[in-house]
XYZ file of C-alpha atoms in Angstrom:
717
model
C -43.489 25.317 2.829
C -43.652 23.811 -0.643
C -45.154 26.890 -2.287
C -46.501 30.240 -1.108
C -48.383 32.720 -3.267
C -50.684 35.616 -2.504
C -53.860 33.551 -2.882
C -52.832 29.991 -2.095
C -50.105 28.002 -0.409
C -48.899 24.408 -0.205
C -47.290 22.810 2.824
C -46.679 19.347 4.261
C -49.017 18.023 6.929
C -47.778 14.569 7.925
C -46.479 11.314 6.497
C -45.936 12.731 3.030
C -49.406 14.276 2.810
C -49.454 17.829 1.497
C -52.173 20.452 1.756
C -53.057 23.109 -0.824
C -54.970 25.920 0.867
C -56.846 28.611 -1.070
C -56.793 31.834 0.929
C -57.393 34.803 -1.364
C -56.641 38.352 -0.377
C -60.310 39.362 -0.513
C -63.294 38.080 1.443
C -63.745 35.085 -0.884
C -61.598 32.819 -3.019
C -62.008 33.245 -6.765
C -60.116 32.229 -9.874
C -58.654 35.449 -11.215
C -55.634 35.385 -13.521
C -53.219 35.571 -10.612
C -54.797 32.629 -8.796
C -54.669 30.479 -11.937
C -50.971 31.343 -12.345
C -50.351 30.487 -8.694
C -52.174 27.159 -9.091
C -49.875 26.327 -12.005
C -46.813 27.283 -9.978
C -48.046 25.276 -6.989
C -48.675 22.250 -9.207
C -45.161 22.515 -10.631
C -43.761 22.684 -7.099
C -45.749 19.573 -6.129
C -44.474 17.714 -9.200
C -40.865 18.400 -8.261
C -41.172 17.726 -4.530
C -40.175 14.189 -3.600
C -41.909 11.869 -1.130
C -45.416 13.347 -1.479
C -47.986 10.573 -1.207
C -51.219 12.549 -1.400
C -52.760 16.033 -1.434
C -55.713 17.698 0.308
C -57.219 20.802 -1.306
C -59.224 23.072 0.986
C -60.200 26.671 1.645
C -59.246 28.872 4.580
C -62.458 30.847 4.092
C -66.155 30.154 4.764
C -66.571 29.238 1.081
C -64.399 26.939 -1.008
C -64.065 28.959 -4.259
C -66.974 31.058 -5.572
C -65.884 30.906 -9.225
C -63.971 32.976 -11.725
C -63.368 36.693 -11.322
C -66.195 38.018 -13.490
C -64.699 41.526 -13.510
C -61.983 40.176 -15.824
C -64.513 38.913 -18.361
C -65.312 42.268 -19.965
C -61.793 42.709 -21.308
C -61.482 38.996 -22.075
C -64.656 38.917 -24.173
C -63.425 41.894 -26.208
C -60.452 39.843 -27.416
C -60.538 38.064 -30.809
C -62.127 34.613 -30.613
C -58.849 32.826 -31.294
C -57.184 34.682 -28.412
C -60.017 33.620 -26.103
C -59.533 30.003 -27.202
C -55.817 30.284 -26.432
C -56.540 31.788 -23.002
C -59.135 29.220 -21.955
C -57.066 26.336 -23.359
C -54.050 27.469 -21.366
C -56.143 27.668 -18.212
C -57.624 24.222 -18.889
C -54.108 22.844 -19.128
C -53.411 24.127 -15.615
C -56.328 22.042 -14.329
C -55.203 19.054 -16.416
C -51.696 19.309 -15.032
C -53.098 19.381 -11.519
C -55.363 16.399 -12.257
C -52.348 14.434 -13.542
C -50.289 14.731 -10.340
C -48.689 11.343 -9.560
C -50.553 10.788 -6.281
C -54.162 10.843 -5.039
C -55.886 14.172 -4.438
C -59.005 15.053 -2.454
C -61.002 18.267 -2.178
C -62.411 19.223 1.215
C -65.330 21.353 0.064
C -67.129 23.882 2.244
C -69.655 26.574 1.381
C -69.933 27.648 -2.227
C -67.950 25.719 -4.806
C -69.277 27.265 -7.991
C -67.979 27.568 -11.538
C -64.196 27.370 -11.401
C -64.465 26.337 -7.745
C -66.562 23.326 -8.685
C -64.157 22.581 -11.543
C -61.251 22.652 -9.097
C -63.022 20.060 -6.970
C -63.792 17.967 -10.065
C -60.086 17.966 -10.989
C -59.404 16.149 -7.710
C -59.762 12.362 -7.497
C -62.166 12.503 -4.560
C -64.413 15.094 -2.940
C -65.749 15.273 0.584
C -68.243 18.040 1.313
C -69.568 19.489 4.519
C -73.245 20.214 5.072
C -72.825 23.897 4.137
C -71.664 23.055 0.613
C -73.388 24.284 -2.525
C -71.872 22.776 -5.653
C -72.645 23.967 -9.175
C -71.680 25.215 -12.610
C -73.707 28.440 -13.068
C -71.834 29.766 -16.126
C -75.014 29.510 -18.239
C -76.401 32.442 -16.232
C -73.582 34.538 -17.692
C -74.351 33.405 -21.223
C -71.344 31.076 -21.374
C -70.438 27.486 -20.497
C -67.858 25.937 -18.166
C -64.349 26.683 -19.382
C -62.031 24.876 -16.963
C -63.091 21.306 -17.774
C -66.512 21.208 -16.114
C -68.399 20.067 -19.216
C -65.937 17.192 -19.625
C -65.448 15.929 -16.066
C -68.963 16.340 -14.626
C -70.812 14.163 -17.209
C -68.201 11.414 -16.782
C -68.633 11.610 -13.017
C -72.413 11.832 -12.546
C -73.768 10.879 -15.965
C -74.773 13.028 -18.910
C -78.400 13.547 -17.827
C -77.548 14.851 -14.369
C -74.633 16.928 -15.626
C -76.687 18.571 -18.363
C -79.392 19.473 -15.853
C -76.769 21.110 -13.630
C -75.101 22.994 -16.453
C -78.105 24.099 -18.521
C -80.032 25.440 -15.513
C -77.044 26.799 -13.590
C -78.645 25.773 -10.306
C -76.423 24.843 -7.407
C -76.785 21.490 -5.683
C -77.071 20.683 -1.990
C -74.547 18.181 -0.613
C -77.060 15.365 -0.053
C -78.131 15.432 -3.700
C -74.518 15.784 -4.839
C -73.721 12.643 -2.863
C -76.692 10.761 -4.315
C -75.602 11.392 -7.911
C -71.897 10.828 -7.238
C -70.567 14.368 -7.455
C -69.062 13.992 -3.971
C -67.890 10.872 -2.163
C -68.980 11.812 1.358
C -70.855 14.466 3.331
C -69.842 15.343 6.878
C -70.445 18.068 9.438
C -68.271 21.179 9.087
C -66.229 20.372 12.177
C -65.326 16.964 10.749
C -64.462 18.077 7.216
C -60.673 18.185 7.433
C -60.525 15.015 9.503
C -62.748 13.150 7.025
C -60.708 14.353 4.037
C -57.475 13.249 5.672
C -58.904 9.826 6.553
C -60.228 9.255 3.023
C -56.918 10.324 1.500
C -55.013 7.969 3.791
C -57.310 5.136 2.680
C -56.601 6.004 -0.968
C -52.863 6.011 -0.315
C -53.223 2.622 1.390
C -55.001 1.246 -1.673
C -58.456 0.923 -0.112
C -59.805 3.406 -2.701
C -58.629 3.089 -6.291
C -57.720 6.697 -7.029
C -56.299 5.855 -10.429
C -59.582 4.264 -11.510
C -61.468 7.326 -10.256
C -59.178 9.527 -12.329
C -59.436 7.310 -15.411
C -63.235 7.590 -15.324
C -62.983 11.390 -15.706
C -60.463 11.309 -18.539
C -62.080 8.545 -20.629
C -65.034 8.743 -23.044
C -68.544 8.742 -21.612
C -69.853 5.269 -20.897
C -72.946 5.490 -23.143
C -74.035 3.136 -25.899
C -75.534 4.567 -29.079
C -79.165 4.257 -27.993
C -78.457 5.740 -24.565
C -76.616 8.665 -26.133
C -79.424 9.383 -28.607
C -82.049 9.252 -25.865
C -80.039 11.349 -23.400
C -79.056 14.162 -25.751
C -82.388 14.275 -27.602
C -84.206 14.671 -24.298
C -81.774 17.356 -23.155
C -82.133 19.292 -26.407
C -85.925 19.197 -26.146
C -85.868 20.379 -22.528
C -83.507 23.249 -23.330
C -85.606 24.294 -26.309
C -88.714 24.357 -24.114
C -87.199 26.118 -21.114
C -84.539 28.426 -22.539
C -86.017 29.101 -25.962
C -84.057 30.583 -28.821
C -82.816 33.727 -27.097
C -80.188 32.000 -24.930
C -77.489 30.198 -26.962
C -75.468 28.945 -23.966
C -77.624 25.975 -22.855
C -77.914 24.800 -26.463
C -74.132 25.006 -26.864
C -73.617 23.040 -23.640
C -75.802 20.150 -24.809
C -74.246 20.076 -28.270
C -70.698 20.216 -26.897
C -71.233 17.398 -24.386
C -72.880 15.306 -27.111
C -69.992 15.824 -29.551
C -67.435 15.116 -26.811
C -69.144 11.967 -25.507
C -66.892 9.547 -27.373
C -63.656 11.470 -26.839
C -60.808 11.317 -24.333
C -60.286 14.254 -21.987
C -57.943 16.394 -24.085
C -59.991 16.115 -27.289
C -63.192 16.802 -25.357
C -61.617 19.842 -23.730
C -60.755 21.265 -27.140
C -64.478 21.259 -27.924
C -65.226 22.925 -24.591
C -62.617 25.602 -25.299
C -64.189 26.324 -28.680
C -67.706 26.432 -27.232
C -66.640 28.794 -24.460
C -64.958 31.160 -26.890
C -67.872 31.135 -29.336
C -70.305 32.005 -26.551
C -67.982 34.661 -25.131
C -68.281 36.590 -28.392
C -72.096 36.618 -28.378
C -74.137 39.686 -27.499
C -76.039 37.539 -24.999
C -72.894 36.740 -22.991
C -71.841 40.382 -22.885
C -75.359 41.312 -21.785
C -75.562 38.684 -19.045
C -72.079 39.444 -17.738
C -73.127 43.096 -17.762
C -76.176 42.213 -15.653
C -73.994 40.366 -13.150
C -71.641 43.322 -12.798
C -74.528 45.808 -12.606
C -76.218 43.682 -9.959
C -72.991 43.641 -7.943
C -72.785 47.434 -8.219
C -76.394 47.873 -7.057
C -75.941 45.474 -4.140
C -72.658 47.060 -3.086
C -74.128 50.543 -3.249
C -77.183 49.461 -1.273
C -75.093 47.863 1.461
C -72.919 50.963 1.700
C -75.964 53.228 1.990
C -77.584 50.955 4.556
C -74.418 50.863 6.623
C -74.659 54.637 6.989
C -78.165 54.410 8.479
C -78.566 55.855 11.980
C -82.295 55.088 12.251
C -83.205 51.422 12.598
C -86.584 50.076 11.523
C -87.993 47.517 13.954
C -91.678 48.115 13.318
C -93.425 49.253 10.140
C -96.865 50.584 9.316
C -98.690 50.413 6.000
C -101.471 52.939 5.404
C -104.044 51.677 2.958
C -104.720 47.965 2.927
C -106.109 46.178 -0.090
C -103.983 44.114 -2.455
C -100.957 46.445 -2.633
C -100.994 47.280 1.077
C -101.464 43.615 1.942
C -98.535 42.698 -0.276
C -96.259 45.245 1.397
C -97.410 44.141 4.863
C -96.737 40.518 3.938
C -93.243 41.354 2.711
C -92.357 43.142 5.946
C -93.798 40.390 8.127
C -92.339 37.432 6.235
C -88.864 38.935 6.644
C -89.377 39.353 10.384
C -90.422 42.982 10.891
C -93.803 43.438 12.639
C -96.201 45.655 10.716
C -99.382 47.597 11.469
C -101.799 47.592 8.543
C -104.047 50.639 8.916
C -107.098 51.574 6.873
C -110.361 53.457 7.367
C -112.381 50.543 6.036
C -112.707 47.099 7.613
C -113.344 45.559 4.200
C -109.990 46.865 2.948
C -108.245 45.435 6.013
C -109.848 42.066 5.347
C -108.719 42.253 1.722
C -105.150 43.062 2.827
C -105.052 40.171 5.292
C -106.537 37.859 2.673
C -103.806 38.926 0.241
C -101.089 38.009 2.747
C -102.847 34.735 3.524
C -103.231 33.911 -0.165
C -99.499 34.393 -0.807
C -98.658 32.150 2.151
C -101.186 29.501 1.086
C -99.617 29.305 -2.366
C -96.247 28.922 -0.676
C -97.607 26.018 1.375
C -98.981 24.350 -1.759
C -95.535 24.498 -3.318
C -93.820 23.252 -0.161
C -91.962 26.520 0.446
C -93.940 27.508 3.548
C -94.968 25.399 6.527
C -97.786 26.027 8.997
C -95.365 27.446 11.558
C -94.027 30.064 9.140
C -97.517 30.947 7.971
C -98.714 31.519 11.530
C -95.593 33.481 12.482
C -95.961 35.756 9.433
C -99.663 36.460 9.923
C -99.095 37.097 13.642
C -96.680 39.892 12.718
C -99.447 41.739 10.808
C -101.752 43.788 13.040
C -104.795 45.325 11.333
C -106.211 48.556 12.720
C -108.748 51.269 11.938
C -107.121 53.736 14.333
C -104.145 56.096 13.910
C -103.232 55.469 17.526
C -101.913 52.048 16.504
C -99.035 53.573 14.530
C -97.743 56.042 17.120
C -94.611 54.023 17.942
C -93.608 52.695 14.525
C -90.251 53.506 12.928
C -91.372 53.610 9.297
C -94.719 54.411 7.692
C -95.445 53.403 4.091
C -98.471 55.210 2.678
C -100.198 53.101 0.016
C -103.600 54.752 -0.450
C -105.265 55.559 -3.765
C -103.072 57.254 -6.416
C -104.543 60.706 -5.964
C -102.335 63.639 -4.875
C -105.015 65.343 -2.780
C -105.941 62.177 -0.887
C -102.304 61.208 -0.406
C -101.492 64.714 0.823
C -104.264 64.600 3.426
C -103.257 61.119 4.624
C -99.599 62.116 4.888
C -100.465 65.258 6.887
C -102.654 63.233 9.274
C -99.948 60.610 9.610
C -97.315 63.149 10.617
C -99.528 64.272 13.496
C -99.861 60.717 14.805
C -96.264 59.451 14.777
C -93.117 60.359 16.677
C -90.776 63.103 15.497
C -88.181 60.665 14.149
C -90.571 58.314 12.331
C -89.753 58.090 8.636
C -92.693 58.559 6.277
C -92.760 57.165 2.735
C -95.262 57.172 -0.105
C -95.762 54.168 -2.322
C -96.713 56.342 -5.267
C -95.963 55.246 -8.808
C -96.032 58.646 -10.537
C -96.935 61.557 -8.225
C -94.102 63.996 -7.497
C -92.455 63.467 -4.125
C -91.698 67.190 -3.946
C -95.392 67.914 -4.418
C -96.439 65.432 -1.720
C -93.745 66.733 0.631
C -95.549 70.068 0.750
C -98.137 68.396 2.992
C -95.535 67.717 5.697
C -94.000 69.895 8.367
C -90.758 67.883 8.268
C -90.196 66.980 4.597
C -86.635 65.913 5.344
C -87.965 62.643 6.800
C -90.067 61.892 3.724
C -89.271 60.053 0.501
C -90.893 57.818 -2.080
C -90.836 54.039 -1.690
C -92.273 52.605 -4.888
C -93.038 48.880 -4.758
C -93.960 46.946 -7.894
C -96.934 44.614 -8.155
C -97.078 41.783 -7.182
C -94.922 42.907 -4.271
C -93.826 39.448 -3.145
C -92.495 38.585 -6.602
C -91.026 41.830 -7.926
C -87.533 42.442 -6.510
C -87.266 46.194 -7.134
C -88.135 49.074 -4.828
C -87.540 52.548 -6.235
C -86.540 54.922 -3.458
C -87.257 58.476 -4.543
C -85.278 61.345 -3.102
C -87.147 64.664 -2.882
C -85.494 68.090 -2.839
C -85.692 68.218 0.963
C -85.184 64.519 1.761
C -82.230 64.005 4.110
C -79.510 61.465 3.386
C -80.250 59.927 6.806
C -83.773 59.205 5.586
C -82.501 57.658 2.360
C -80.002 55.463 4.220
C -82.646 54.244 6.674
C -85.144 53.427 3.900
C -82.458 51.617 1.887
C -81.659 49.550 4.985
C -85.349 48.808 5.563
C -85.779 47.783 1.917
C -82.872 45.363 2.138
C -84.313 43.982 5.366
C -87.539 43.296 3.465
C -85.579 41.228 0.952
C -85.886 43.738 -1.880
C -83.386 45.499 -4.122
C -83.350 49.273 -3.558
C -82.369 51.710 -6.296
C -82.294 55.369 -5.288
C -83.491 57.883 -7.868
C -84.286 61.582 -7.847
C -87.785 62.969 -8.090
C -89.465 63.597 -11.444
C -92.815 62.603 -12.969
C -92.940 58.810 -13.072
C -89.549 58.626 -11.323
C -87.328 56.221 -13.283
C -89.168 53.056 -14.318
C -92.563 54.532 -15.166
C -91.030 57.564 -16.822
C -89.149 55.203 -19.143
C -92.135 52.864 -19.569
C -94.796 55.328 -20.662
C -93.079 56.482 -23.878
C -92.978 52.773 -24.771
C -96.742 52.589 -24.225
C -97.190 55.788 -26.254
C -95.236 54.262 -29.128
C -97.519 51.229 -28.948
C -100.649 53.399 -28.951
C -99.504 55.286 -32.038
C -98.763 51.990 -33.784
C -102.357 50.903 -33.225
C -103.671 54.246 -34.465
C -101.587 53.743 -37.612
C -103.166 50.328 -38.203
C -101.084 47.757 -36.316
C -102.809 44.711 -34.798
C -102.180 44.623 -31.025
C -101.879 40.819 -31.104
C -99.200 41.067 -33.813
C -97.326 43.704 -31.799
C -97.457 41.555 -28.668
C -96.189 38.554 -30.617
C -93.200 40.480 -31.958
C -92.292 42.007 -28.608
C -92.586 38.666 -26.810
C -91.282 36.132 -29.322
C -88.731 38.271 -31.149
C -87.628 40.957 -28.708
C -88.063 38.794 -25.612
C -90.340 40.736 -23.241
C -92.321 38.450 -20.900
C -95.459 40.328 -22.003
C -96.148 42.444 -25.050
C -97.439 45.992 -24.501
C -101.161 45.177 -24.890
C -100.946 42.276 -22.437
C -98.823 44.337 -20.047
C -101.355 47.180 -20.114
C -104.101 44.681 -19.270
C -102.036 43.431 -16.330
C -101.123 46.918 -15.092
C -104.748 47.977 -15.466
C -105.976 50.250 -18.231
C -107.549 52.559 -15.655
C -104.211 52.827 -13.863
C -102.339 53.356 -17.123
C -104.771 56.020 -18.297
C -104.452 57.909 -15.009
C -100.660 57.611 -14.988
C -100.373 58.828 -18.568
C -102.335 61.936 -17.560
C -99.887 62.556 -14.711
C -96.966 62.106 -17.109
C -98.557 64.470 -19.648
C -98.948 67.140 -16.986
C -95.385 66.667 -15.733
C -93.572 66.373 -19.080
C -95.915 68.069 -21.591
C -93.178 68.691 -24.154
C -92.877 64.933 -24.872
C -95.683 63.052 -23.157
C -98.806 64.936 -24.043
C -101.919 62.768 -24.297
C -102.430 61.152 -27.682
C -105.676 61.933 -29.457
C -107.856 58.813 -29.548
C -105.320 56.958 -27.398
C -106.382 53.276 -27.431
C -105.637 53.101 -23.688
C -108.158 55.880 -23.027
C -110.666 54.263 -25.381
C -110.476 51.030 -23.363
C -110.742 52.889 -20.067
C -113.748 54.923 -21.222
C -115.457 51.678 -22.261
C -114.766 50.318 -18.753
C -112.357 47.740 -20.101
C -109.757 47.802 -17.333
C -107.797 44.657 -18.161
C -107.288 41.623 -15.955
C -108.942 43.248 -12.944
C -112.393 43.102 -14.595
C -111.491 40.394 -17.134
C -111.760 42.641 -20.184
C -109.233 44.883 -21.865
C -107.380 44.384 -25.109
C -107.929 40.734 -24.262
C -110.795 38.929 -22.581
C -109.382 37.098 -19.581
C -110.521 33.853 -18.028
C -109.258 30.421 -16.988
C -108.830 27.191 -18.899
C -110.116 23.736 -17.935
C -107.234 23.339 -15.493
C -107.933 26.643 -13.810
C -104.944 28.404 -15.365
C -105.317 32.011 -16.555
C -105.803 32.444 -20.279
C -106.615 35.283 -22.642
C -108.283 35.754 -26.013
C -107.998 38.833 -28.210
C -111.257 40.708 -27.612
C -113.570 41.365 -30.540
C -114.940 44.238 -28.475
C -111.458 45.797 -28.343
C -111.078 45.537 -32.116
C -114.499 47.156 -32.537
C -113.540 50.063 -30.285
C -110.288 50.596 -32.147
C -111.830 50.357 -35.610
C -113.680 53.656 -35.189
C -110.516 55.603 -34.331
C -107.599 53.764 -35.955
C -106.494 53.068 -39.495
C -107.477 49.737 -40.995
C -105.358 46.845 -39.741
C -102.274 46.215 -41.847
C -98.975 44.376 -41.500
C -95.907 46.111 -40.083
C -92.325 44.958 -40.479
C -90.939 43.286 -37.347
C -88.031 45.719 -37.055
C -90.427 48.625 -37.544
C -92.601 47.438 -34.646
C -89.583 47.030 -32.370
C -88.142 50.425 -33.257
C -91.407 52.276 -32.803
C -91.835 51.105 -29.204
C -88.192 50.773 -28.125
C -86.713 54.037 -29.454
C -88.983 56.159 -27.200
C -88.112 53.971 -24.215
C -84.380 54.221 -24.931
C -84.525 57.978 -25.464
C -86.287 58.544 -22.148
C -83.782 56.317 -20.338
C -80.956 58.416 -21.778
C -82.657 61.633 -20.658
C -83.076 60.227 -17.129
C -79.349 59.555 -16.984
C -78.450 62.934 -18.469
C -80.711 64.727 -15.989
C -79.315 62.851 -12.997
C -82.578 61.057 -12.179
C -80.512 57.870 -11.925
C -76.817 57.752 -11.079
C -75.601 55.234 -13.638
C -76.514 53.241 -16.723
C -75.965 50.055 -14.721
C -78.596 51.063 -12.155
C -81.055 51.987 -14.922
C -80.520 48.581 -16.528
C -81.168 46.761 -13.253
C -84.232 48.893 -12.500
C -85.862 47.873 -15.784
C -84.766 44.269 -15.385
C -86.168 43.998 -11.839
C -89.125 46.355 -12.256
C -90.390 45.476 -15.748
C -88.784 42.160 -16.672
C -86.569 43.641 -19.395
C -85.174 40.654 -21.356
C -82.031 39.514 -19.485
C -80.336 38.322 -22.664
C -80.371 41.943 -23.848
C -78.820 43.150 -20.583
C -80.994 46.204 -19.924
C -81.940 49.294 -21.894
C -78.450 50.841 -21.996
C -76.803 47.526 -22.848
C -79.382 47.169 -25.642
C -78.443 50.617 -26.987
C -74.712 49.905 -26.800
C -75.039 46.457 -28.350
C -76.782 48.134 -31.272
C -74.006 50.749 -31.305
C -74.615 54.390 -30.434
C -74.134 55.539 -34.016
C -76.626 52.938 -35.220
C -79.076 53.974 -32.519
C -78.793 57.621 -33.539
C -79.456 56.681 -37.159
C -82.445 54.539 -36.159
C -83.956 57.290 -34.005
C -83.408 59.867 -36.743
C -85.323 57.613 -39.149
C -88.426 57.953 -36.969
C -87.860 61.521 -35.731
C -90.890 62.833 -37.621
C -93.162 60.700 -35.409
C -92.704 63.141 -32.552
C -90.453 64.334 -29.724
C -90.133 60.947 -27.994
C -88.251 59.707 -31.067
C -85.931 62.721 -31.209
C -82.582 62.155 -29.543
C -80.829 64.550 -27.196
C -77.696 66.471 -28.153
C -75.888 64.441 -25.505
C -76.383 61.077 -27.165
C -75.464 62.505 -30.557
C -72.221 63.855 -29.103
C -71.464 60.527 -27.403
C -71.979 58.665 -30.661
C -69.682 61.074 -32.506
C -67.014 60.726 -29.817
C -67.413 56.928 -29.631
C -68.081 57.080 -25.883
C -69.804 54.483 -23.696
C -72.491 54.904 -21.060
C -70.684 52.284 -18.992
C -67.407 54.232 -18.922
C -68.851 57.189 -17.043
């Protein structure tokens, strides 16, 4: 044994060939501080061991190395920028020292080799991958750039254009494509990986492959003439500007760093990478995106734990109420392999539901994501029926009828009489109290809310709402079923609007009051999209949600939380609804909706909407950008805080992910609680106090004031 650590070891195989094996103590290999230190120690041991002629690097796990240990980033990013530069430079030197070993090296890559794992493979002279490999540098998704030499070695290996595409998108690459561009030297079947790596290394030792030339290519300047460099980096900058926009500094930094480093040797180029990494690490965007990653891990871990506790398996589902929403839910169940009965009282609704599923599949076929076999298999798993008898043997029923408590109550009561005693019953309600609906059932312990977001096939979130009498066995089974459907479950407690809609409607109320005070809805949308970063401004979002739906939901919220969410006099949403302007669904709302010459949806601010508003709102005037943002975001933030304080949601991290997955909250802001904390709690309190006279949704709770005074964090709870 040449070296043995807790996460990796080095030993001799045969004929002077050594093997470095990553075998971390957890389920995957990752580059935490300890592993980096062990790599340095192993490299030193290899340098001082005589008669080594070559080295194979491989993993003892199903994946090569999944990347850095992101849990260490929070503390790292809190360090001064110069300390981060020192840390990343020291780590880079470990990879350099490994790359400079006086004999050929080859990486035998299997499974995921991402981030630091990919950079480890790049530090080797050669790479052979098996067919399970996924190679990539996804650091941009965390708001940063490669820090262990990836931005230096990859462009010199596969060319600047290919490398910039990899790094600025963060997408991983399949082995065949990696081979085509030169990122790996060979692709073999998993059972032949070690044998192929050994054979290639032996050929390098014998001089059949020039390992020193391969190494020199990675440590020398990029082979680009002036015109090629201008064309390559100008194109990359334009693509990043178009795709990432101004809210994400990381892809811009990657392009600029690679461009500046193009004419430099390895060590000088790495100094630029170190600086770029540290600069990005200190941005709010990096902290937000790392926060999202950690929150996502928490949500996934919690979901898996809850699902593991399930004692009731779901092998067949029923959806009550077809139409677009019911069809979307039925599609989602079927496409993930669970047969589903789609039941309605109306044949036309059943046809609409089946058409919805077929439409989703047809679009998938057009994009090459679905073949005829998958389409047929999915549709064959959906059984339409007009009879309750069809659902008698199902394991889970999802009620998705009209959003009316009386109708839902009747349907739920009928359902309970037509299913087995252990069938779980859920309601896909968006606002109606689960405790109220549970009163219709004889066994409320098997009932909970299961709130899907529209369009179902695209929105990852499912809110699972626990009622007062819902059993934990029911929650566990529904969490498991949600995961099986390919969705992300977040469990919340019952209240009007649950979590996402309860937080959303104060935002809409803030928007409505802005219009009443004279704001132009197009100007508000522009600020909230272009400046704040929402995918849709509030007027456009209301059109998409449906102004009839929003008007109804706001009435439910007003009844449930009258102290803060009472209906606004002359609410623009109600004005649109009363004028039968429902939004996209009937092509007229705040905007008139249609299609352009290419058949793509478009919208134009509606003169009719302005006319309706003019009779009830102040004359249109300009509002300061920060004023617009504060007047819609402070109510949203305040309601999120109250949901956490009241125990509607268990953690700030889960609230952040719910808004990210359910509403499209701007990822570069990290979620509503990350947004508040980035602003600073004291600053948020001062901002809210500035607008407190606008009403109770702007008035902060005693809890947040106390937290600000005590300098506490919502993420430390």
